[in-house]
Short mmCIF file of C-alpha atoms and ligand atoms in Angstrom, two decimals:
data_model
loop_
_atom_site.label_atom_id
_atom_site.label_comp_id
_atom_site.label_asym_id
_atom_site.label_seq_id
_atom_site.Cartn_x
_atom_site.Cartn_y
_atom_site.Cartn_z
CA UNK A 14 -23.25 -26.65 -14.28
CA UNK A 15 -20.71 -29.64 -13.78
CA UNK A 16 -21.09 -32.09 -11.02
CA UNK A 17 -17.48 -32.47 -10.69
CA UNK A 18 -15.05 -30.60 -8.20
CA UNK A 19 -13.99 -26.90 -9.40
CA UNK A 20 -10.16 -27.47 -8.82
CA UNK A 21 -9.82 -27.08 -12.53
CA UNK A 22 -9.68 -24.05 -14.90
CA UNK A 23 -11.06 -26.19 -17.46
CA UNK A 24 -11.48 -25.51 -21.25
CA UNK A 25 -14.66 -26.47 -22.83
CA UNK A 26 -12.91 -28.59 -25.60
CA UNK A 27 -13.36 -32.33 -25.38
CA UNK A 28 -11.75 -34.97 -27.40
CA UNK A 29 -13.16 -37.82 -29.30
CA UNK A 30 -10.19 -39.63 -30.83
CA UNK A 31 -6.62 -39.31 -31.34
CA UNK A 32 -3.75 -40.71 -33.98
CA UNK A 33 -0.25 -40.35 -33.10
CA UNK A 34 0.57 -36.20 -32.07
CA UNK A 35 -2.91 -35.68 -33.00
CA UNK A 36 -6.34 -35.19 -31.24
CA UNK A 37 -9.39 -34.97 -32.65
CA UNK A 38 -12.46 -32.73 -30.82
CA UNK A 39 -16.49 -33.88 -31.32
CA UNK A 40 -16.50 -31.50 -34.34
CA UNK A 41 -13.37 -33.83 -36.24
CA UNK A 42 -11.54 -30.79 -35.42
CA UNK A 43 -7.49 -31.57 -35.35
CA UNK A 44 -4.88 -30.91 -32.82
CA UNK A 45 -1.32 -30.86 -33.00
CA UNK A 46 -0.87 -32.46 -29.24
CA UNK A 47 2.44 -30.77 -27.50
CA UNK A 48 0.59 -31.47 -24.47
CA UNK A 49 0.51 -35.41 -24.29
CA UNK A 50 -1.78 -35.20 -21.18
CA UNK A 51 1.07 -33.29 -19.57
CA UNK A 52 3.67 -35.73 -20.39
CA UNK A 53 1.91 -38.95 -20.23
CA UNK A 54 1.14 -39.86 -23.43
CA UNK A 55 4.67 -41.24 -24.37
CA UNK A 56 3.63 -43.21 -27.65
CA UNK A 57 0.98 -40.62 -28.33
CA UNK A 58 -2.52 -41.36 -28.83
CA UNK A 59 -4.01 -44.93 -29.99
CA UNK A 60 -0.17 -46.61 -30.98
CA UNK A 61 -1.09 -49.75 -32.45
CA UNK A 62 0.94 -52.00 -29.63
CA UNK A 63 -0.94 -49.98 -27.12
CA UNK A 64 -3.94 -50.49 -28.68
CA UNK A 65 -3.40 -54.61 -29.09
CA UNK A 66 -1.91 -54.60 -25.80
CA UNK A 67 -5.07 -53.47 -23.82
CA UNK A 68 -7.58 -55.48 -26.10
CA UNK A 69 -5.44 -58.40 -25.06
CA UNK A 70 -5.33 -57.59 -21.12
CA UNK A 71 -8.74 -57.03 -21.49
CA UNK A 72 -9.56 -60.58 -22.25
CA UNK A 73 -7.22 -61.80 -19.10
CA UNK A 74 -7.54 -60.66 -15.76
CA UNK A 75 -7.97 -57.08 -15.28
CA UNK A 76 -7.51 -56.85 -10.85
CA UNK A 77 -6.51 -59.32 -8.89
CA UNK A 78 -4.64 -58.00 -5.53
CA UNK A 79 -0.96 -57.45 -4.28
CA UNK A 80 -1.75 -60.28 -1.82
CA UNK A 81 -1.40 -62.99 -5.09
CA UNK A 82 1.69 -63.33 -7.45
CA UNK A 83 0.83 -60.80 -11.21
CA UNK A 84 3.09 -62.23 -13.31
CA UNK A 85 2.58 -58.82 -15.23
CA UNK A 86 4.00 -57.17 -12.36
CA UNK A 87 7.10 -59.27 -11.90
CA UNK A 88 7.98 -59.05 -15.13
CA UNK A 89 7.61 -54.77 -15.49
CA UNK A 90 9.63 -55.03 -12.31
CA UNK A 91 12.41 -57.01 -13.63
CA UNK A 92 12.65 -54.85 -16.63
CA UNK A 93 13.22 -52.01 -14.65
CA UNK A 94 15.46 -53.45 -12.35
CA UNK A 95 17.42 -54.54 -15.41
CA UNK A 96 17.26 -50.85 -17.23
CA UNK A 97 17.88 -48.98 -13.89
CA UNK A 98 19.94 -48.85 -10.86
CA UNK A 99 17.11 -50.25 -9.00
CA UNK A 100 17.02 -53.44 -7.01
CA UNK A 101 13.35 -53.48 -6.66
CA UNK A 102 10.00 -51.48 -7.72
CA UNK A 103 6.21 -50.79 -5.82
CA UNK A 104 4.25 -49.75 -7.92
CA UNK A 105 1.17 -47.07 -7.49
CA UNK A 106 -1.67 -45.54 -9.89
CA UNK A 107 0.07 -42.09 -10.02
CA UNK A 108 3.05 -39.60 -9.65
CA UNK A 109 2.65 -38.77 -6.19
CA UNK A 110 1.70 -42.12 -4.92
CA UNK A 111 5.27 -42.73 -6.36
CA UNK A 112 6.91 -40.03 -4.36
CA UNK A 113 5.38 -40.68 -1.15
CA UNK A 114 6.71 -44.44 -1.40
CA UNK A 115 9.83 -42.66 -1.57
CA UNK A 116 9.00 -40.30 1.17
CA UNK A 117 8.55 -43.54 3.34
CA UNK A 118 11.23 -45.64 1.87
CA UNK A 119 13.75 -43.14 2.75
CA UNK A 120 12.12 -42.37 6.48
CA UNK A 121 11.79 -46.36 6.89
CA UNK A 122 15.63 -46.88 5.55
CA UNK A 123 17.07 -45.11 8.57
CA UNK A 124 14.51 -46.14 11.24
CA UNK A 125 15.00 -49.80 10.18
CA UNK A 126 19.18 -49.05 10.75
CA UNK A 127 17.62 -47.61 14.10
CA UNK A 128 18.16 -44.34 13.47
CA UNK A 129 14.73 -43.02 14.62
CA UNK A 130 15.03 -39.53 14.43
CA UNK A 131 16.88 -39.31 11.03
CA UNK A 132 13.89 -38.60 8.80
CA UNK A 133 14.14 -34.89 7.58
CA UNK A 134 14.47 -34.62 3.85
CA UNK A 135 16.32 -31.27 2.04
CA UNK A 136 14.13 -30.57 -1.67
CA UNK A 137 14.28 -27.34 -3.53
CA UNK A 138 12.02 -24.74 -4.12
CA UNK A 139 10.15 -24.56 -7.36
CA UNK A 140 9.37 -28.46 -7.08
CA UNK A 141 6.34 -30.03 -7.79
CA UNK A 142 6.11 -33.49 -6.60
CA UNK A 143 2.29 -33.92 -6.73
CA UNK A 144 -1.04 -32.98 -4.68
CA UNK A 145 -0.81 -35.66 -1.77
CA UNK A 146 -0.21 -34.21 1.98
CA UNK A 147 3.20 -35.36 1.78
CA UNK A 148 4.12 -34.33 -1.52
CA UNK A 149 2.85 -30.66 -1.12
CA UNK A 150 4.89 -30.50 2.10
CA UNK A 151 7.71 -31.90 -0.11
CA UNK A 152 7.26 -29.23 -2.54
CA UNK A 153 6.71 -26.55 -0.23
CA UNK A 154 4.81 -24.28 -2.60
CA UNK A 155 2.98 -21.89 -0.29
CA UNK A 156 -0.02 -22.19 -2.52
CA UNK A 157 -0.49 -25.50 -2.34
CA UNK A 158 0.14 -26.26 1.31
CA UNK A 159 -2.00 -22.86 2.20
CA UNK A 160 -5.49 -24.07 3.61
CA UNK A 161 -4.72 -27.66 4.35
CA UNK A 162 -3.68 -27.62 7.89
CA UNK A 163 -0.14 -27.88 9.17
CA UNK A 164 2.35 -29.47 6.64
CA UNK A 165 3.74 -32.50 6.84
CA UNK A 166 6.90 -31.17 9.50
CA UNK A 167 10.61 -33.14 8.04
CA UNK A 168 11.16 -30.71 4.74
CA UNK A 169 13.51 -27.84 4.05
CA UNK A 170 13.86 -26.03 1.01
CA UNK A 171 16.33 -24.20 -0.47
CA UNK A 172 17.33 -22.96 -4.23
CA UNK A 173 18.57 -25.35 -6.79
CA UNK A 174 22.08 -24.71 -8.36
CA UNK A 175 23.88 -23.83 -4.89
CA UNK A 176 25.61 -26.83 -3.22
CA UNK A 177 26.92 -24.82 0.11
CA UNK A 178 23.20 -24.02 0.35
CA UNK A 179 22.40 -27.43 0.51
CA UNK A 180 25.16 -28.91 2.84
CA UNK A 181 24.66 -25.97 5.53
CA UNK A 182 21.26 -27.49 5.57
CA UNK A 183 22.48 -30.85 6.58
CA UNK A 184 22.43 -31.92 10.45
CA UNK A 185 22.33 -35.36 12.33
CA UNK A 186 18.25 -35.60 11.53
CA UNK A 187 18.96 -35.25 7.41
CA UNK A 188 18.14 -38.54 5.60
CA UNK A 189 17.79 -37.29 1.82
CA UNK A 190 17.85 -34.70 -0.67
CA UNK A 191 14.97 -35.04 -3.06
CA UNK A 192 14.85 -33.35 -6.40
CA UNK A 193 13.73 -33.25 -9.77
CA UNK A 194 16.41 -33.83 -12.23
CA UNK A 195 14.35 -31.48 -14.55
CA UNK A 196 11.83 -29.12 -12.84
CA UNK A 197 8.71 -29.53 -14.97
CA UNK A 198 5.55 -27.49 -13.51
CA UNK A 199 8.45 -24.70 -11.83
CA UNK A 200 9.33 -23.82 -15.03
CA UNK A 201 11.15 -26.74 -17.14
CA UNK A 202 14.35 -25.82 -15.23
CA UNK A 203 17.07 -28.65 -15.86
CA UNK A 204 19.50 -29.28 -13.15
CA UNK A 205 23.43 -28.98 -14.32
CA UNK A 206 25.78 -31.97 -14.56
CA UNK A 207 27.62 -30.30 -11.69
CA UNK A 208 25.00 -30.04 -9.20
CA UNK A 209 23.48 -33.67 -9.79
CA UNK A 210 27.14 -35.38 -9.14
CA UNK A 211 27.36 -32.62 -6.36
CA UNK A 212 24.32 -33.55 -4.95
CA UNK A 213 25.40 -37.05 -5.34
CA UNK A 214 28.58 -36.44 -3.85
CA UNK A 215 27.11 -34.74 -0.90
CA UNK A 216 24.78 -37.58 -0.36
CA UNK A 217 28.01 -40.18 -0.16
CA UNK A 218 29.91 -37.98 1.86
CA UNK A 219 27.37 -37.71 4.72
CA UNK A 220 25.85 -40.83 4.84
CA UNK A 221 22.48 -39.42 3.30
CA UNK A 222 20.31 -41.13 0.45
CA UNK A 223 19.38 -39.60 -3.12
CA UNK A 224 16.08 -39.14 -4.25
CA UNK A 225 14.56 -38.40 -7.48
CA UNK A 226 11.89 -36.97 -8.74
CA UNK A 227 11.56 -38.44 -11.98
CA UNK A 228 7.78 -38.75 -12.44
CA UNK A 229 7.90 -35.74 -15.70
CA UNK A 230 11.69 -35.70 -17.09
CA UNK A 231 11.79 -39.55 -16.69
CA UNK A 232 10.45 -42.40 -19.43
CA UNK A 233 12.67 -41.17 -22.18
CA UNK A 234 11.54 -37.65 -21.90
CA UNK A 235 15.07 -36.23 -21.39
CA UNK A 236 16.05 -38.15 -24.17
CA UNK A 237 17.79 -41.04 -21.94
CA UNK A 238 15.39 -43.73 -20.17
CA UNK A 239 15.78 -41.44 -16.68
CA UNK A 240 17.63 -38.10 -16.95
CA UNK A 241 19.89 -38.77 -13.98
CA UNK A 242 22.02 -40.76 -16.82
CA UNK A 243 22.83 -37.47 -18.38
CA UNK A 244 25.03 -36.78 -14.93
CA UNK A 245 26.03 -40.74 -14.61
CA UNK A 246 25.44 -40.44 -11.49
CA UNK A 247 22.64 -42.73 -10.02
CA UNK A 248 20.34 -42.32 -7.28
CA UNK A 249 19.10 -44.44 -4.31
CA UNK A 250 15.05 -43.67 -4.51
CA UNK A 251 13.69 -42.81 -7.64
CA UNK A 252 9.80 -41.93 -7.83
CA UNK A 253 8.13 -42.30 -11.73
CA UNK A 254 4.58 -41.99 -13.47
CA UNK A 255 3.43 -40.85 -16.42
CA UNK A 256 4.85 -42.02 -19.32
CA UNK A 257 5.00 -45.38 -17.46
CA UNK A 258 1.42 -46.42 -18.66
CA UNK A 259 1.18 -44.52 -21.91
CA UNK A 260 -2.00 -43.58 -20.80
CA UNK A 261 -2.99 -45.77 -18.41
CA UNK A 262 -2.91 -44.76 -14.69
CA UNK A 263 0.34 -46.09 -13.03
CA UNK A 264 3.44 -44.95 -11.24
CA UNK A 265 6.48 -46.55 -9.53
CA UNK A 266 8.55 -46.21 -6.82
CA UNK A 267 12.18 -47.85 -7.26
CA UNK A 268 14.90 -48.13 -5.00
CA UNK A 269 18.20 -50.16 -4.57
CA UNK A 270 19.39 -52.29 -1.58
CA UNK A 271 19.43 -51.53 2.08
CA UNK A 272 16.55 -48.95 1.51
CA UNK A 273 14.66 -51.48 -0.71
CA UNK A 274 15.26 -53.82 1.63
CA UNK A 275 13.92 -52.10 4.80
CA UNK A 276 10.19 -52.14 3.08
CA UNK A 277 9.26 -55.11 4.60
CA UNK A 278 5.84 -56.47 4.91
CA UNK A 279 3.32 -53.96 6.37
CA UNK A 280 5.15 -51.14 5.53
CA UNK A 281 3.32 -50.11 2.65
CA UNK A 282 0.67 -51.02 0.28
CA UNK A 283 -1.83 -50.23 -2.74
CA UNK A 284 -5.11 -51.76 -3.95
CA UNK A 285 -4.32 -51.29 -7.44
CA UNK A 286 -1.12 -50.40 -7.58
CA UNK A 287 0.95 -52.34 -10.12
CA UNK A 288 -2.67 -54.71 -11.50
CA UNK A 289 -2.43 -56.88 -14.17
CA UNK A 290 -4.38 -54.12 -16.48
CA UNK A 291 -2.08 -51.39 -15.50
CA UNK A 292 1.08 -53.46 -15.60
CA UNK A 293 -0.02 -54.89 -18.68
CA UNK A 294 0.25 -51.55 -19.89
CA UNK A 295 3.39 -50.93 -18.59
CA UNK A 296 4.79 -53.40 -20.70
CA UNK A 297 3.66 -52.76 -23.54
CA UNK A 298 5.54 -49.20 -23.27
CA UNK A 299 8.62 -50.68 -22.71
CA UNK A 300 8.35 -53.25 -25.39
CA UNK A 301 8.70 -50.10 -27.94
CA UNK A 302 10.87 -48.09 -25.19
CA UNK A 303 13.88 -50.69 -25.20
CA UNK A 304 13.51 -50.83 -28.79
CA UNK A 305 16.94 -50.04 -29.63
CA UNK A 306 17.23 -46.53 -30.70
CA UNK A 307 13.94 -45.04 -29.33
CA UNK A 308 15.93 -42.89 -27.01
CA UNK A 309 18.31 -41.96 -29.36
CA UNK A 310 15.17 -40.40 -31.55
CA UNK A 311 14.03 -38.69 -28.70
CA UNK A 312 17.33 -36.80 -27.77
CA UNK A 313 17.75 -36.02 -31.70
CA UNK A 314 13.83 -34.92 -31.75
CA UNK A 315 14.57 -32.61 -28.31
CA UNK A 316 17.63 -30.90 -30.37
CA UNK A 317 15.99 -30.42 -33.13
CA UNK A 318 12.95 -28.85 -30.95
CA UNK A 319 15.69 -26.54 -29.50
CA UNK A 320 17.28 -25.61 -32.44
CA UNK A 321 13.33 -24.39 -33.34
CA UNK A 322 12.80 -22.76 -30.30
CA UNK A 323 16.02 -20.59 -30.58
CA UNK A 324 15.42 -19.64 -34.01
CA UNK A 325 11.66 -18.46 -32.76
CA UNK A 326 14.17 -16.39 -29.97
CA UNK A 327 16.08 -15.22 -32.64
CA UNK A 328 12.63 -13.85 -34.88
CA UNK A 329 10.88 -13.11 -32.06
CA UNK A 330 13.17 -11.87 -29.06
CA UNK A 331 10.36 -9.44 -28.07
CA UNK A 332 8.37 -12.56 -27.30
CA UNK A 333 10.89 -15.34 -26.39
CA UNK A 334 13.38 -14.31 -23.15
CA UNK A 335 14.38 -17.73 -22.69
CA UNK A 336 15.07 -21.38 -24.05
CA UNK A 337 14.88 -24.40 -21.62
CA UNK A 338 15.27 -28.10 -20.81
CA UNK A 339 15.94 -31.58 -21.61
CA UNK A 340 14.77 -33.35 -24.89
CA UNK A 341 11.06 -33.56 -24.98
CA UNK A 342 10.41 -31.54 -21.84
CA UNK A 343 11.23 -28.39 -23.62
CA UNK A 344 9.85 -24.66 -22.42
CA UNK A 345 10.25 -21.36 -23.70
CA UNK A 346 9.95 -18.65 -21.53
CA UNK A 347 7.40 -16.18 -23.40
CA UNK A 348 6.30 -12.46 -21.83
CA UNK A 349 2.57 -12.85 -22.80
CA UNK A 350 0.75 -14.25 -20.14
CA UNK A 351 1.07 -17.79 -20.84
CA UNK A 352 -2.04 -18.78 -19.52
CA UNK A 353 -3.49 -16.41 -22.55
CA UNK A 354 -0.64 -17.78 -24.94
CA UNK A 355 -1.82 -21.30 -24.13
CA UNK A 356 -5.86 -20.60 -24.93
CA UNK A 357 -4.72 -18.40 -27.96
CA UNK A 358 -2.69 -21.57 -29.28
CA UNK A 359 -5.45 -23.95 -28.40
CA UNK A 360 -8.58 -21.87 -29.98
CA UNK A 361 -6.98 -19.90 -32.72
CA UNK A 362 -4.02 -22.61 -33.76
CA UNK A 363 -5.28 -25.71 -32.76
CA UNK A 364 -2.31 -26.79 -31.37
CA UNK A 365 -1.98 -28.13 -27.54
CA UNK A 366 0.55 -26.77 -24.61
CA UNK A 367 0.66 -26.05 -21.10
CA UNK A 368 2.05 -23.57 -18.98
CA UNK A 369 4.84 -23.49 -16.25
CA UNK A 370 5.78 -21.87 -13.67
CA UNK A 371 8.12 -18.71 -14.64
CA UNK A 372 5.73 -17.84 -17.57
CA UNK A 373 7.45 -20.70 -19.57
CA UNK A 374 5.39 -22.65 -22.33
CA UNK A 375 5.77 -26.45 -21.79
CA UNK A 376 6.32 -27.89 -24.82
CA UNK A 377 5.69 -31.90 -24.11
CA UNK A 378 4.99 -33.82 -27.29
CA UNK A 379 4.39 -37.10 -27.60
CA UNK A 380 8.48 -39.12 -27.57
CA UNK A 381 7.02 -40.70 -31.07
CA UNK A 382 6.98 -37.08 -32.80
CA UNK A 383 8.71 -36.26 -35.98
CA UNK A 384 10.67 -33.57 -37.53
CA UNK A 385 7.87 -32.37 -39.92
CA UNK A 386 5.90 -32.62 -36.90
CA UNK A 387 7.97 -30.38 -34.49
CA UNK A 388 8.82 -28.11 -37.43
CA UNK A 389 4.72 -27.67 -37.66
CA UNK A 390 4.82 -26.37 -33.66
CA UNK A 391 7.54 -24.01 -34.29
CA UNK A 392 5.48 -22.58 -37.51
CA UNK A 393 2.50 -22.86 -35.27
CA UNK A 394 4.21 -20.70 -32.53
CA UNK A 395 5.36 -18.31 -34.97
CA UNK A 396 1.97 -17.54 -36.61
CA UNK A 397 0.80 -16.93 -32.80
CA UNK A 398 3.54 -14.28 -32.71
CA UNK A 399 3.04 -12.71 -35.49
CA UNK A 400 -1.16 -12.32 -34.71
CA UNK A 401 -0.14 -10.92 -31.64
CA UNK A 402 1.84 -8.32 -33.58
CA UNK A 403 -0.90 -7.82 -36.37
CA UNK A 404 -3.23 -7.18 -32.85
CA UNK A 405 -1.04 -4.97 -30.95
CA UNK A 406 -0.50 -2.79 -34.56
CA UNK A 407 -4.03 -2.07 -34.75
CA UNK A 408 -4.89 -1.20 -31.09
N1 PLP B 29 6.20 -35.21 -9.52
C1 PLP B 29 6.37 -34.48 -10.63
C2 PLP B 29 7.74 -34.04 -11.02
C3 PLP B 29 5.27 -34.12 -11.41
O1 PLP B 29 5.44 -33.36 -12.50
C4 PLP B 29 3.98 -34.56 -11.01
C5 PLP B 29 2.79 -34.18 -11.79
O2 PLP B 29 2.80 -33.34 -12.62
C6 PLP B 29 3.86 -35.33 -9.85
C7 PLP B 29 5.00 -35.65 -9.14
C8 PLP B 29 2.53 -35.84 -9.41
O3 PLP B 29 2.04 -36.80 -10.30
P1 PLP B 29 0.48 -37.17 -10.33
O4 PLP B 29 -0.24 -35.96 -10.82
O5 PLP B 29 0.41 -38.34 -11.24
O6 PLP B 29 0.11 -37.51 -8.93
#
């Protein structure tokens, strides 16, 4: 029996290695990875820079501690102030450390103005912004927040796509509207053009600030560094992980100037948020990131993945209801139980997925991928169709 925590339905397969989109298990068994740790590994698995990178930062100092200058911080900082709308960054060791710096920045923003009682924040339902106390509130996922207590009071949800919704939801206590430009875990649900300038808009108009959500479509995902570029809109708070460190644990929290500027000494802090190692890390991403063209690949690479997935609608419409997303954050909405589709891929197919909310199949390769490579999934996905047909034939 394992020592650690049951919170997982875990599968037995463990990895030993990986190259690129590919894992290999203890046996040298391959795996086409569509999984990418659930969106984190951005360069896929042992990228050469990556690889240097850390060997280098190994040598150096690994921790030191917010209360000294990491020059490895400033400079990941600077480079997303530069790429972003942000004025300044905290960093954190994951994706809902990220959002509830944003939580507080937005809370604090308002207080610091002294407007004390301005802290409620409107977010949507089929969210996920992470596991914390304040993110589960902020999600509001009965299922989450059942068991733990009374929730985090401030939050109230209401269906993405309807912009009346929203603004009858507004009142004098309303700081922000939080949302995920792409839903990821509720069922790869991407937000229209519309409703992120509307949201914007509504956000101007009453005095109110914008948070994102970022932590999943963000990093180049979408197929733009953040996905709140497809809209050109820009937002006020924007929470980020995964991709961020390739790998390595880390997370941000960026924001732009009076709300920045209210997160004053005290206010907040980490450990190891934003360490040399970690930040180190976090370069090294970028230095292939702002390569120029790396998000144009990923964009062509997500249309090409969507072209795929509508020709697998097409051949197999009693299977595929649905084609979703943005770029490399791609889902298909199946009617086998995905949890079953996902296994069946993993054992019989070797290939690596996860589910989403919605019975949709997250499809979240690594942003390096190529065209043979996503034209292998699609073949992969087909092959799974077609042995459930062979299977329900002979039953
Ligand atoms: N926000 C979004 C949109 C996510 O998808 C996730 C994780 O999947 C989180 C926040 C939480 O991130 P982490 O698991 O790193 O805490």
């Amino acid at each position: 029996m394992s020592a650690l925590y049951g919170t997982y339905a875990r599968s037995d397969l463990a990895f030993e290695r990986g190259e690129g989109v590919r894992l290999f298990d203890q046996h040298g068994t391959r795996y086409l990875d569509f999984h990418s740790g659930i969106a984190v590994n951005a360069l896929g698995h042992a990228h050469p820079h990556m690889v240097e990178s850390l060997q280098a930062a190994a040598c150096k100092v690994w921790h030191t501690s917010n209360v000294f200058t990491i020059p490895e911080q400033e400079k990941l900082a600077q480079r997303l102030v530069d790429n972003t709308f942000a004025d300044a960054v905290f960093f954190t060791n994951s994706g809902t450390e990220a959002v509830e710096c944003a939580i507080k920045t937005a809370r604090h923003h308002y207080w610091a103005k002294g407007e004390t009682e301005r802290s409620d924040i409107i977010a949507f339902t089929g969210a996920f912004h992470g596991r914390t106390m304040g993110a589960i509130a902020a999600g509001g996922n009965p299922s989450y927040l059942e068991g733990f207590g009374t929730p985090l009071a401030g939050f109230k949800h209401t269906a993405p796509g309807d912009l009346a919704a929203v603004e009858a939801l507004i009142d004098d206590k309303t700081c922000a509207i939080l949302i995920e430009p792409v839903q990821g875990e509720g069922g790869v649900t991407a937000m229209s053009v519309e409703f992120m300038r509307g949201l914007r808009a509504l956000c101007d108009t009453h005095g109110l600030l914008l948070v994102l959500d970022e932590v999943q479509c963000g990093y180049g995902r979408s197929g733009r560094f953040f996905a709140y570029d497809y809209a050109e809109i820009e937002p006020d708070i924007m929470a980020v992980a995964k991709g961020i460190g390739g790998g390595f644990p880390l997370g941000a929290c960026l924001a732009k100037g009076e709300a920045a500027k209210s997160m004053v000494p005290g206010t907040h802090g980490s450990t190891y948020g934003g360490n040399p190692l970690a930040c180190a890390m976090g370069n090294a991403v970028l230095d292939v990131m702002l390569e120029p063209g790396f998000f144009a690949h990923v964009e062509e690479m997500g249309n090409k993945l969507a072209w795929h997935m509508q020709q697998l609608q097409q051949r197999f419409p009693q299977y595929v209801l649905d084609v979703r997303g943005k770029g490399l954050l791609a889902g298909i909405k199946i009617t086998p139980p995905v949890r079953d589709f996902v296994a069946r891929l993993r054992d019989d197919h070797h290939m690596l997925a996860q589910g989403a909310g919605e019975n949709v199949l997250r499809l979240l390769p690594p942003l390096i991928v190529t065209e043979a490579e996503i034209a292998e999934a699609a073949e992969t996905l087909a092959a799974a169709f077609e042995a459930i047909d062979r299977e329900t034939a002979t039953a």
